[in-house]
XYZ file of C-alpha atoms in Angstrom:
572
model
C 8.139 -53.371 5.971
C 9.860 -57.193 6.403
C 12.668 -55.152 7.708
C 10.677 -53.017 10.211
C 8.316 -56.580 11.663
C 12.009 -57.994 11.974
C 13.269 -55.379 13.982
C 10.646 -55.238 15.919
C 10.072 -58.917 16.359
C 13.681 -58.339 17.765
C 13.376 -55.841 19.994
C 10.394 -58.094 21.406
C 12.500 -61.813 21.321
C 9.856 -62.827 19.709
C 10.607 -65.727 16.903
C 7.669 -64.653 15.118
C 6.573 -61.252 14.981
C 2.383 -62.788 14.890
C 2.849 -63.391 17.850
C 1.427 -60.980 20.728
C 2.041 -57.454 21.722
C 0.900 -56.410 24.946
C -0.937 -52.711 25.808
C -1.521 -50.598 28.986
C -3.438 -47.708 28.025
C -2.426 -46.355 31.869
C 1.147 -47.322 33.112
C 2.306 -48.597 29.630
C 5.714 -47.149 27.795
C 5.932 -46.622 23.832
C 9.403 -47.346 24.896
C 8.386 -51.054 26.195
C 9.180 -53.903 24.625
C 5.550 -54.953 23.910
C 5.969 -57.742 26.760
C 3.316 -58.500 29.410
C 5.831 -57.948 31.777
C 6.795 -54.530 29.993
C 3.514 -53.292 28.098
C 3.200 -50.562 25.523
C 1.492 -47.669 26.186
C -0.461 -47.600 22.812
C -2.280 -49.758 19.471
C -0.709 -47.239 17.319
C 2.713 -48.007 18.515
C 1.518 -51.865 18.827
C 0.997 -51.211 14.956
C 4.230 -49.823 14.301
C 6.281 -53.030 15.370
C 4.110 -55.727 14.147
C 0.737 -55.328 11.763
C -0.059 -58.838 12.814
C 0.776 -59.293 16.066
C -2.457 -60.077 18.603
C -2.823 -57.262 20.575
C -3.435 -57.403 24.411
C -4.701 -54.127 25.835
C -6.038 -53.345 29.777
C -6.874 -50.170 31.114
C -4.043 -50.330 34.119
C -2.589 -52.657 36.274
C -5.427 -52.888 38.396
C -8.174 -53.913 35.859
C -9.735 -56.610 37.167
C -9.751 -58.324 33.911
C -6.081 -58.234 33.061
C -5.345 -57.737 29.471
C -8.119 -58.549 27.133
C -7.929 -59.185 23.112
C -7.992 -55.192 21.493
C -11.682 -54.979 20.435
C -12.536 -54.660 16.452
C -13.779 -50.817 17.097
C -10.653 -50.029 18.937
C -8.227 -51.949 16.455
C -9.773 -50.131 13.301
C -9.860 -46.898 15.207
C -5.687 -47.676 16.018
C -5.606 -48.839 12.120
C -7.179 -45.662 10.925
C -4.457 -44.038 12.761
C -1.707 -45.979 11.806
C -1.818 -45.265 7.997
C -2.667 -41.634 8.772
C 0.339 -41.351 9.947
C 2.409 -43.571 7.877
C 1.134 -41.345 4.607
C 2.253 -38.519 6.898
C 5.887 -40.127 7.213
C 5.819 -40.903 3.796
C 5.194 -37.221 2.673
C 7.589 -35.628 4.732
C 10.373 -38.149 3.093
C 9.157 -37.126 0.002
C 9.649 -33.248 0.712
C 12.596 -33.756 2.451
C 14.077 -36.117 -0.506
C 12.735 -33.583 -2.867
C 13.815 -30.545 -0.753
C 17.516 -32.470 -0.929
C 17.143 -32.605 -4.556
C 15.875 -28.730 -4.487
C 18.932 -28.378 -2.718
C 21.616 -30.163 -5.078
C 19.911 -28.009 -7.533
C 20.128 -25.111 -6.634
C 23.646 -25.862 -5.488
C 24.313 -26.788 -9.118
C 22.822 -23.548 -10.500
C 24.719 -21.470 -8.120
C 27.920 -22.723 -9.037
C 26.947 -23.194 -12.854
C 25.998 -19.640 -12.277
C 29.230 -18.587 -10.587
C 31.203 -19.815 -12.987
C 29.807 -17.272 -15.606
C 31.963 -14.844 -16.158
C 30.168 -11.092 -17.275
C 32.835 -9.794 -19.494
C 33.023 -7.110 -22.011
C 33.695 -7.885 -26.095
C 36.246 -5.399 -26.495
C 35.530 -6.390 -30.453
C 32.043 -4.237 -30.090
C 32.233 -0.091 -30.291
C 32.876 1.786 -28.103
C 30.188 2.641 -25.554
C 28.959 6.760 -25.375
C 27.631 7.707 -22.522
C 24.550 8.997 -22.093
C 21.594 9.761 -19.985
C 18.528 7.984 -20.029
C 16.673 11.014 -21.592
C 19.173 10.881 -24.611
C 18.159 7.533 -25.187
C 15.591 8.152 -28.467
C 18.745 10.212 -30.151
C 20.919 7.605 -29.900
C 19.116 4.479 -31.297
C 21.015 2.279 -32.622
C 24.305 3.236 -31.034
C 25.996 1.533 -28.842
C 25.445 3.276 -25.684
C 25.852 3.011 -21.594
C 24.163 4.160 -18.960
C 23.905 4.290 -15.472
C 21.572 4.409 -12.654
C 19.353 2.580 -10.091
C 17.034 -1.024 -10.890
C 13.532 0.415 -10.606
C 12.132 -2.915 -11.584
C 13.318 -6.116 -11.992
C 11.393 -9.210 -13.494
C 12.971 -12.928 -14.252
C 12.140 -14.653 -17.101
C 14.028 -18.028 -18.373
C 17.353 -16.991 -19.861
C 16.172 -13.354 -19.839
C 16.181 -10.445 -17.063
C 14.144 -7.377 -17.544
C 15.437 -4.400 -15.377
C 13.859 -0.873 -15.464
C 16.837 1.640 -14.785
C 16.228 5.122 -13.526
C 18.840 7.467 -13.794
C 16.415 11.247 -12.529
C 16.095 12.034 -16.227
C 13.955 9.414 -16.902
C 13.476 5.178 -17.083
C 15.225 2.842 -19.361
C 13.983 -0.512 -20.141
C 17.616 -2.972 -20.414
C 16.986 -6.566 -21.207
C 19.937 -9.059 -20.033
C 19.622 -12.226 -22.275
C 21.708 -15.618 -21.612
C 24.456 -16.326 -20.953
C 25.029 -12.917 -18.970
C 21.525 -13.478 -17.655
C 22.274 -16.918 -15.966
C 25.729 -15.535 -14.332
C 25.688 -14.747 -10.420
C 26.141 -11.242 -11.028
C 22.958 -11.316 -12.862
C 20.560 -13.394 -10.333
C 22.132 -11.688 -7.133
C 20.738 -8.227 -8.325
C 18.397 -6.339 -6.238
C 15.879 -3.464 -6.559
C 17.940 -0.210 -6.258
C 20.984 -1.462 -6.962
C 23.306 0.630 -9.299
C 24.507 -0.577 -12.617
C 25.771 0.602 -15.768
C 24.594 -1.263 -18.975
C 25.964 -1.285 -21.848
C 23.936 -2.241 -25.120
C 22.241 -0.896 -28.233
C 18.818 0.755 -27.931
C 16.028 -0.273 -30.279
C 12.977 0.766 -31.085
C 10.050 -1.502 -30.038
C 7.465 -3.024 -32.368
C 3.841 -2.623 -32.460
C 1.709 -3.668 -29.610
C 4.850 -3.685 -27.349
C 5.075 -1.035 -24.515
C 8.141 0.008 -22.279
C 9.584 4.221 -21.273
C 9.822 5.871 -24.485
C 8.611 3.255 -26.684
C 12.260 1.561 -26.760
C 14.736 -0.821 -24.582
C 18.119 -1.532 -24.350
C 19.793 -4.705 -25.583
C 22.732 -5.449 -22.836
C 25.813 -6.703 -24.191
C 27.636 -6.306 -20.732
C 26.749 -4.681 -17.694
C 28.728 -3.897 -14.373
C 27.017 -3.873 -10.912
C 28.170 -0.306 -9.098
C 26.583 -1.116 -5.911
C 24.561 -3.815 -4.157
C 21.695 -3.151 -2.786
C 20.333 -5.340 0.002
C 17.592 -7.943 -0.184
C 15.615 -10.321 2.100
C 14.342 -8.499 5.137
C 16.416 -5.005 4.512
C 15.009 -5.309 0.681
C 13.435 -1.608 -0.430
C 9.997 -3.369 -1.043
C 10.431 -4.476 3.038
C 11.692 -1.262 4.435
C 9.162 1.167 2.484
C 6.320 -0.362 1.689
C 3.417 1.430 -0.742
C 0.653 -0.104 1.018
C 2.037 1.121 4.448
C -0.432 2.870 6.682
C 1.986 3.986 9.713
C 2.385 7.531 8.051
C 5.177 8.405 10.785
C 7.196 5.255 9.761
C 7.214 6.325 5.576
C 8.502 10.055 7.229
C 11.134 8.763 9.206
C 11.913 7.067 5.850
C 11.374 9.932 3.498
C 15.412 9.431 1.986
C 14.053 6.302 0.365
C 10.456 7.219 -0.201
C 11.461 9.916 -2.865
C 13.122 7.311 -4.816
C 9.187 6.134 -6.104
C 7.455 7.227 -9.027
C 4.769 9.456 -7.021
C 7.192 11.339 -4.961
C 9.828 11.509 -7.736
C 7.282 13.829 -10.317
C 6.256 15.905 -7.242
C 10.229 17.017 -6.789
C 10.035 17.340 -10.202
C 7.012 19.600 -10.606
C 8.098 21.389 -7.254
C 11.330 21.987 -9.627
C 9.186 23.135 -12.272
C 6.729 25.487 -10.088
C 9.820 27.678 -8.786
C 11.694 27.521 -12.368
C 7.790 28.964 -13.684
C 7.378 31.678 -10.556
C 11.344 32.966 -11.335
C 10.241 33.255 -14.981
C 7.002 34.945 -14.463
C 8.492 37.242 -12.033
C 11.398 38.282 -14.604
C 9.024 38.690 -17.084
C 7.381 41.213 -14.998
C 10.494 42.882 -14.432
C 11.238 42.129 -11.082
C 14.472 41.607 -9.705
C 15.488 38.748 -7.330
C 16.937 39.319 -3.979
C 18.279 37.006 -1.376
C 17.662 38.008 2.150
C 19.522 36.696 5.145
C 18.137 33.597 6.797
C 19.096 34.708 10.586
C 17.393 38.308 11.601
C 16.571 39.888 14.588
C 13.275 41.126 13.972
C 9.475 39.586 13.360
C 7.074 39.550 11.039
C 4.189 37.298 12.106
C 4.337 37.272 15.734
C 6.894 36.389 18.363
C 4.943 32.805 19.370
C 6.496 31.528 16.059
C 9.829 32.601 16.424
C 12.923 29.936 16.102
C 15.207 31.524 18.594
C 18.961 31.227 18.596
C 22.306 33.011 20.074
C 23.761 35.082 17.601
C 27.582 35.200 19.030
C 25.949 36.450 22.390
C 22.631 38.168 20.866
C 19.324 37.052 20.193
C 18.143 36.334 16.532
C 15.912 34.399 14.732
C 15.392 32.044 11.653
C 13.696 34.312 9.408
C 9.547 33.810 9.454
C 9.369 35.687 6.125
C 11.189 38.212 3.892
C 9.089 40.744 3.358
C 10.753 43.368 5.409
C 14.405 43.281 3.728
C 12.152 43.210 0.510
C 10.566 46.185 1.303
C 13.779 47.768 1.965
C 15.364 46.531 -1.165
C 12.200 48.138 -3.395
C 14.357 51.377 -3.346
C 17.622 50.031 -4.880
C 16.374 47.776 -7.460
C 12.117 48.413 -7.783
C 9.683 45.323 -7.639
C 11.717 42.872 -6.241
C 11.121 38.873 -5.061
C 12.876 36.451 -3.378
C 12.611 32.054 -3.119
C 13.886 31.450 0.254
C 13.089 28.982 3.062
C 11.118 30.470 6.026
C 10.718 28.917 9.337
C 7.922 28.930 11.852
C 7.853 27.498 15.632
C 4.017 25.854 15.128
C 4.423 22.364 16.226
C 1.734 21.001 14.435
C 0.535 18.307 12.306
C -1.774 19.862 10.195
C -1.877 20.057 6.332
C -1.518 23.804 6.622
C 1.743 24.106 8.574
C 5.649 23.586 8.713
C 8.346 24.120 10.770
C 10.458 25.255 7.100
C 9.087 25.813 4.028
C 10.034 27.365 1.076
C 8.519 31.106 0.553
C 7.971 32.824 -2.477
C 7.946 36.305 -1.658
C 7.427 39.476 -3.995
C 6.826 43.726 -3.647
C 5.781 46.275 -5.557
C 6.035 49.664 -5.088
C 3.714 52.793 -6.535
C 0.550 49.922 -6.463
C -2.800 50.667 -5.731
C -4.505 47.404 -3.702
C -6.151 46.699 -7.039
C -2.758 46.374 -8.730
C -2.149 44.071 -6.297
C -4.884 41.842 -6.912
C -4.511 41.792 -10.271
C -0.537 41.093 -9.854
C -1.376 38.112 -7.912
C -4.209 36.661 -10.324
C -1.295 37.155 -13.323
C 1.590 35.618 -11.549
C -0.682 32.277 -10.345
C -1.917 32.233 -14.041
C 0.894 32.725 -15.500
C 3.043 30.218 -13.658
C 0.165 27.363 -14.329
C 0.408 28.361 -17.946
C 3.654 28.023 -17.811
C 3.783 24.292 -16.303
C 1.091 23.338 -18.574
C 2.299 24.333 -21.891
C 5.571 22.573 -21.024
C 4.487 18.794 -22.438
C 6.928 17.247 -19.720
C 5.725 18.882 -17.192
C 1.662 18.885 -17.840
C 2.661 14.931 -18.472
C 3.776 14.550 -15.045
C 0.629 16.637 -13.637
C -1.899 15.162 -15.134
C -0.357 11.790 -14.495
C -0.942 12.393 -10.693
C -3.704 14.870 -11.721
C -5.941 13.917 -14.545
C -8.532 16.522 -13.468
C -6.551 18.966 -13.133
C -7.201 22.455 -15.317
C -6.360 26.299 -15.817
C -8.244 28.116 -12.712
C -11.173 30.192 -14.417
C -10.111 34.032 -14.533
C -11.100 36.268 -13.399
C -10.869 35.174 -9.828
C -13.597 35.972 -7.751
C -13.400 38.860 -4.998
C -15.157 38.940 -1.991
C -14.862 41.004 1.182
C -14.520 39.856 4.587
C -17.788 41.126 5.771
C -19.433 39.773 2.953
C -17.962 36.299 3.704
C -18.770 36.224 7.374
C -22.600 37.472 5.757
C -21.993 34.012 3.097
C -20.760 31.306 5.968
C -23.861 32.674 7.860
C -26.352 32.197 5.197
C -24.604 28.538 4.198
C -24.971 27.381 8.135
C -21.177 26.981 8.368
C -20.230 27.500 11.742
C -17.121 28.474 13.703
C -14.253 25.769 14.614
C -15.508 24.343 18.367
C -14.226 25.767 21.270
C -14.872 25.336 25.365
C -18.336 27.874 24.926
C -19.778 26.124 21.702
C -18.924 22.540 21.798
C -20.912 22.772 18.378
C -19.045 26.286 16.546
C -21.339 29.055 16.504
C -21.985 31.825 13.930
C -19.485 33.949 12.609
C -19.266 37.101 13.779
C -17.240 40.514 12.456
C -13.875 39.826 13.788
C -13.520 36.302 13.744
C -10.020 34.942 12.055
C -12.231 32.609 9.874
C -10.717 28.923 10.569
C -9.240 27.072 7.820
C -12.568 24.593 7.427
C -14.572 27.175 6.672
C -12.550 28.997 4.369
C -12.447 25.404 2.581
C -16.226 24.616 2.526
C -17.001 27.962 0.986
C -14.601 28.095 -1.248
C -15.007 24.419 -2.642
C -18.791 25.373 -3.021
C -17.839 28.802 -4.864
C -15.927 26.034 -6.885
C -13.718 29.331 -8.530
C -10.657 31.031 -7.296
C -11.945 33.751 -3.980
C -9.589 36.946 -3.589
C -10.978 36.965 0.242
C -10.254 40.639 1.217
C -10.463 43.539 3.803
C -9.652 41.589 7.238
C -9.921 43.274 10.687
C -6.689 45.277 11.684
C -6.888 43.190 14.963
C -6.105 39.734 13.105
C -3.957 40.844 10.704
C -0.375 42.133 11.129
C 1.000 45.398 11.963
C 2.543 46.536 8.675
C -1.023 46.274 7.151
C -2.381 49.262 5.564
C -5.770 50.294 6.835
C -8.427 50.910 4.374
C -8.995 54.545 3.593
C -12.905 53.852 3.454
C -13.469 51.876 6.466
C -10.137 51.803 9.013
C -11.752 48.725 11.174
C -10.294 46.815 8.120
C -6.655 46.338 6.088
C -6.021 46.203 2.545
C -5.647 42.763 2.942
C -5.667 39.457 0.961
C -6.144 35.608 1.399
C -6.316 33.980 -1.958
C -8.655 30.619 -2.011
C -8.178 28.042 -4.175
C -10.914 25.225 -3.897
C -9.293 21.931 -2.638
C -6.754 23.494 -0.867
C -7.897 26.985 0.689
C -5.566 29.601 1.500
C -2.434 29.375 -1.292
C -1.381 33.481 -1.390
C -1.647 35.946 1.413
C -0.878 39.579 0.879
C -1.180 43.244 1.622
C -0.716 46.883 1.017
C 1.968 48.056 3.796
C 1.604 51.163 6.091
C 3.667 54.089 3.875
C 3.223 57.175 6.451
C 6.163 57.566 9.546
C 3.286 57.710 12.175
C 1.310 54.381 10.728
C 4.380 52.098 11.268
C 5.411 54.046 14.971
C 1.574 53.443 15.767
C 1.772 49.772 14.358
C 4.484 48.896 17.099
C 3.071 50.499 19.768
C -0.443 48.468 18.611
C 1.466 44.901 18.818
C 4.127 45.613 21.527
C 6.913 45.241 19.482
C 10.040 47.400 20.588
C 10.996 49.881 17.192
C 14.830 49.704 17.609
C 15.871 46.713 16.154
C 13.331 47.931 13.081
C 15.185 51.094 12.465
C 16.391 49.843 9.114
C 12.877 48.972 7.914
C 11.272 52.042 9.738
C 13.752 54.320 7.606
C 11.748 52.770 4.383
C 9.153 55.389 6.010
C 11.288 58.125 6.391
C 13.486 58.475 3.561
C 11.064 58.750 0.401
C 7.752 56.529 1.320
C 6.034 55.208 -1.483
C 2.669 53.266 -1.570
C 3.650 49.514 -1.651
C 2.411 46.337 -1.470
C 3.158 42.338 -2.080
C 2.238 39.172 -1.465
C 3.661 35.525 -0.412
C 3.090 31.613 -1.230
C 4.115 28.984 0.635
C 5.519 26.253 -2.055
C 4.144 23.494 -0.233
C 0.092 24.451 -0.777
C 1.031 25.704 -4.177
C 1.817 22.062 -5.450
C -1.485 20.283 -3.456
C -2.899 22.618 -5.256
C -1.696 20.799 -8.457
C -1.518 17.518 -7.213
C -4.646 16.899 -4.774
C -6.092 14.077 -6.081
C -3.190 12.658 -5.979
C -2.517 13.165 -2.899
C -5.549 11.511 -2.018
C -4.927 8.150 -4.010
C -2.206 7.300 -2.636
C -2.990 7.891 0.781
C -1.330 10.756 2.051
C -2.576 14.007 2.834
C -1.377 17.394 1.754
C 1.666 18.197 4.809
C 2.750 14.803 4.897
C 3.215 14.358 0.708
C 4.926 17.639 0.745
C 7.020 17.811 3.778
C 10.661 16.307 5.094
C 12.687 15.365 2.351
C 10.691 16.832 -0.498
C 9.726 20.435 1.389
């Protein structure tokens, strides 16, 4: 402080730095030399130079009363001031000397940590490689494995890091020295390693994947994955709401736990439909993609040029099915479909993948009771595989074996049942509000889902007008205003199966395309089915992506997402 009054006194030539400082609260300059001639502008600054100096202060030039002794009031007030800010300037030099020191320190570390080199013991076994769902057979062996950091936490002289290789999670712990090497504190969630360690078996009261972690005795880092502002935990964020955003980033989204088990039950779902179809006897078929017919209307058609022709991407494969039924029997097929619905609901796609099967020589009750067996059956399947019932109850825990048998209701009687329940029509332009259901009605999607929630039981919804169904249908022999026709319901979800018996007779399917406008000659193929040796036939079809919602609904709902977005872009 000597040296500050000294500097000051100075700056002011005065031989004494008591002396006087002079103020002008109007035309002053902090920049003044604190002479009457050239006044401050301010006490505070007065304070600054000299603690006890007189202070002269006016208003401006043209106060009457010239400069007049600082008043006690005013002086404490500039006081108050002063050592408000000097503990301010002493705080900042204490961050910025400790900030320095922060700074030599971390410098220090860095190049401590640098200097650590991560090298193998060529003394130890050799390493067998496995994958992280080998790891409880080979405890105790020196192992390595590779994959992605799924988690990564710091403790002193220790690093734990959660690997994920697809078969499963490892828990690696890096202790010191290799955990205090650059290599070490540079690494970055989703960065790929391979560790290299023994696997032990964890004690009581401890919990990691599979009851076991790996001790690292060297590790390598593959690839680098970024941090800071591009880190994974920036880019896709769990607690995002902007839906459109976590599409557009669907490559990286799948990487999570949630989205990993539902590709890995979607995996499991097909693997359970191929088996429950074999075990029927039915044979697999794979029908071409590109076709130049339709099957559910030309407004959903993805057009293309076919090498100067028109075709399409396939809406279903039902037809080339059919035709196959005489070469090899029941037949089925797991094939992407496409249709042109730009939409965002829960209950549409522009590609999806179809699961597809006929039978031939069926009544429509051999239908429905095909379809029950083959949705039982698969869930059986999933859930008497302990992997995959673990994953679906994970995301599930309510989840259970649909009660049999399923429920079967006609149309009529349903449009009778929405009636009675006071669930009305979707609105429209006439009734702002819906309106009662009437005979002929395609009964929207909310209805179907408030009935069959509050039937809380599978619904085999059946018998739907010809006029909203499509023209293969086979009318029923009792009442021909109706098809033998299917919807299954499945509460939580609605619609899941749709299905039919198909025309057999020559006439029918001529009739058919004259009914929807369709011209026969690019169906001669399928129209043949009709002419050479007709048989009664009939089949069904699931779209994957309301099969697994109807697995995984609640948690779809927990985390935020509904049905069409969990299921959709990179994990169709």
């Amino acid at each position: 402080m000597a040296a500050i009054l000294e500097k000051a006194a100075e700056a002011l030539n005065l031989k004494d730095p008591q002396e006087v400082l002079y103020i002008d609260e109007t035309a002053g300059s902090d920049d003044a030399a604190g002479t009457e001639a050239a006044p401050l502008l301010t006490p505070l600054k007065a304070l600054q130079i000299s603690q006890t100096a007189k202070l002269m202060i006016r208003k401006s030039p043209s106060d009457e009363n010239g400069f007049q002794e600082i008043t006690s009031t005013a002086l404490k007030r500039a006081k108050k001031r002063f050592d408000e800010a000097t503990r301010k300037a002493q705080k900042a030099a204490q961050a910025a000397a400790a900030a320095t020191t922060a700074a030599q320190d971390e410098a220090r570390r860095i190049e401590e940590a640098k200097a650590i080199q991560v090298v193998e013991d060529k003394s130890l076994p050799e390493a067998k490689r496995i994958k992280i769902r080998q790891g409880v057979a080979n405890r105790g062996t020196r192992v390595k494995v590779s994959g992605w950091v799924h988690r990564l936490r710091s403790q002193k002289n220790r690093i734990f890091v959660v690997l994920r290789d697809g078969t499963g999670y490892l828990q690696a712990v890096i202790s010191a020295p290799f955990a205090n090497s650059w290599t070490a504190l540079t690494l970055t969630l989703e960065s790929t390693i391979t560790v290299y360690g023994t696997i032990a078996e964890l004690p009581e009261g401890k919990t990691a994947p599979d009851g076991h972690e790996l001790a690292v005795d060297y590790f390598e880092v593959i690839g680098l994955a970024p941090g800071g502002d591009e880190a994974i935990t920036n880019v896709v964020s769990k607690d995002s709401e902007d839906q459109p955003a976590l599409l557009d980033k669907r490559h990286l989204v799948i990487r999570g736990e949630t989205a990993s088990a539902m590709l890995r039950i979607r995996a499991a779902v097909l693997r359970a439909f191929r088996k429950a179809f074999d075990d029927e006897g039915l044979c697999e078929v794979t029908p071409p993609a590109l076709v130049q017919t339709q099957v559910e209307g030309g407004s959903t058609l993805f057009k293309l040029d076919y090498y100067g022709q028109e075709a399409y991407l396939t809406q279903s494969s039902q037809l080339y099915l059919e035709t196959a039924l005489a070469s090899v029997g029941d037949c089925y097929c797991i094939q992407e479909s496409f249709r042109a619905e730009k939409s965002h609901t829960r209950r549409h796609l522009s590609e999806y993948t179809h699961v597809e099967a006929e039978l031939a020589f069926i009544s429509f009750d051999d239908l429905l009771n095909h379809i029950e067996e083959m949705i039982c059956s698969v869930i059986d399947t999933l859930l008497d595989d302990p992997t995959t019932a673990a994953l679906i109850h994970s995301l599930n825990p309510s989840f259970s074996r649909p009660q049999r048998p399923f429920m079967r209701m006609p149309y009529k009687d349903a449009i009778t049942w929405l009636n009675e329940h006071n669930i009305l029509t979707d609105p429209d332009a006439e009734n702002p509000n819906g309106r009662a259901h009437v005979f002929g009605d395609d009964i929207a999607e909310a209805a179907e889902r408030k009935m069959t929630d509050i039937i809380a039981r599978p619904v085999f919804l059946t018998g739907f007008p010809r006029e909203i169904k499509a023209f293969y249908m086979l009318p029923t022999a009792s009442d021909p205003r109706v098809t033998d026709s299917v919807d299954l319901l499945i509460p939580g979800v609605g619609e899941v199966v749709g299905g039919s018996m198909r025309l057999n007779t020559l006439d029918g399917m001529l009739e058919g395309y004259k009914r929807e406008g369709i011209d026969p000659a690019p169906y001669y193929w399928f129209t043949d089915q009709r002419k050479y040796g007709t048989a009664s036939s009939g089949g069904g079809r699931l779209g994957r992506r309301r099969c697994i919602p109807a697995l995984l609904d609640d948690a779809l709902r927990r985390v935020g997402v509904d049905m069409a977005t969990a299921t959709s872009g990179m994990i169709r």
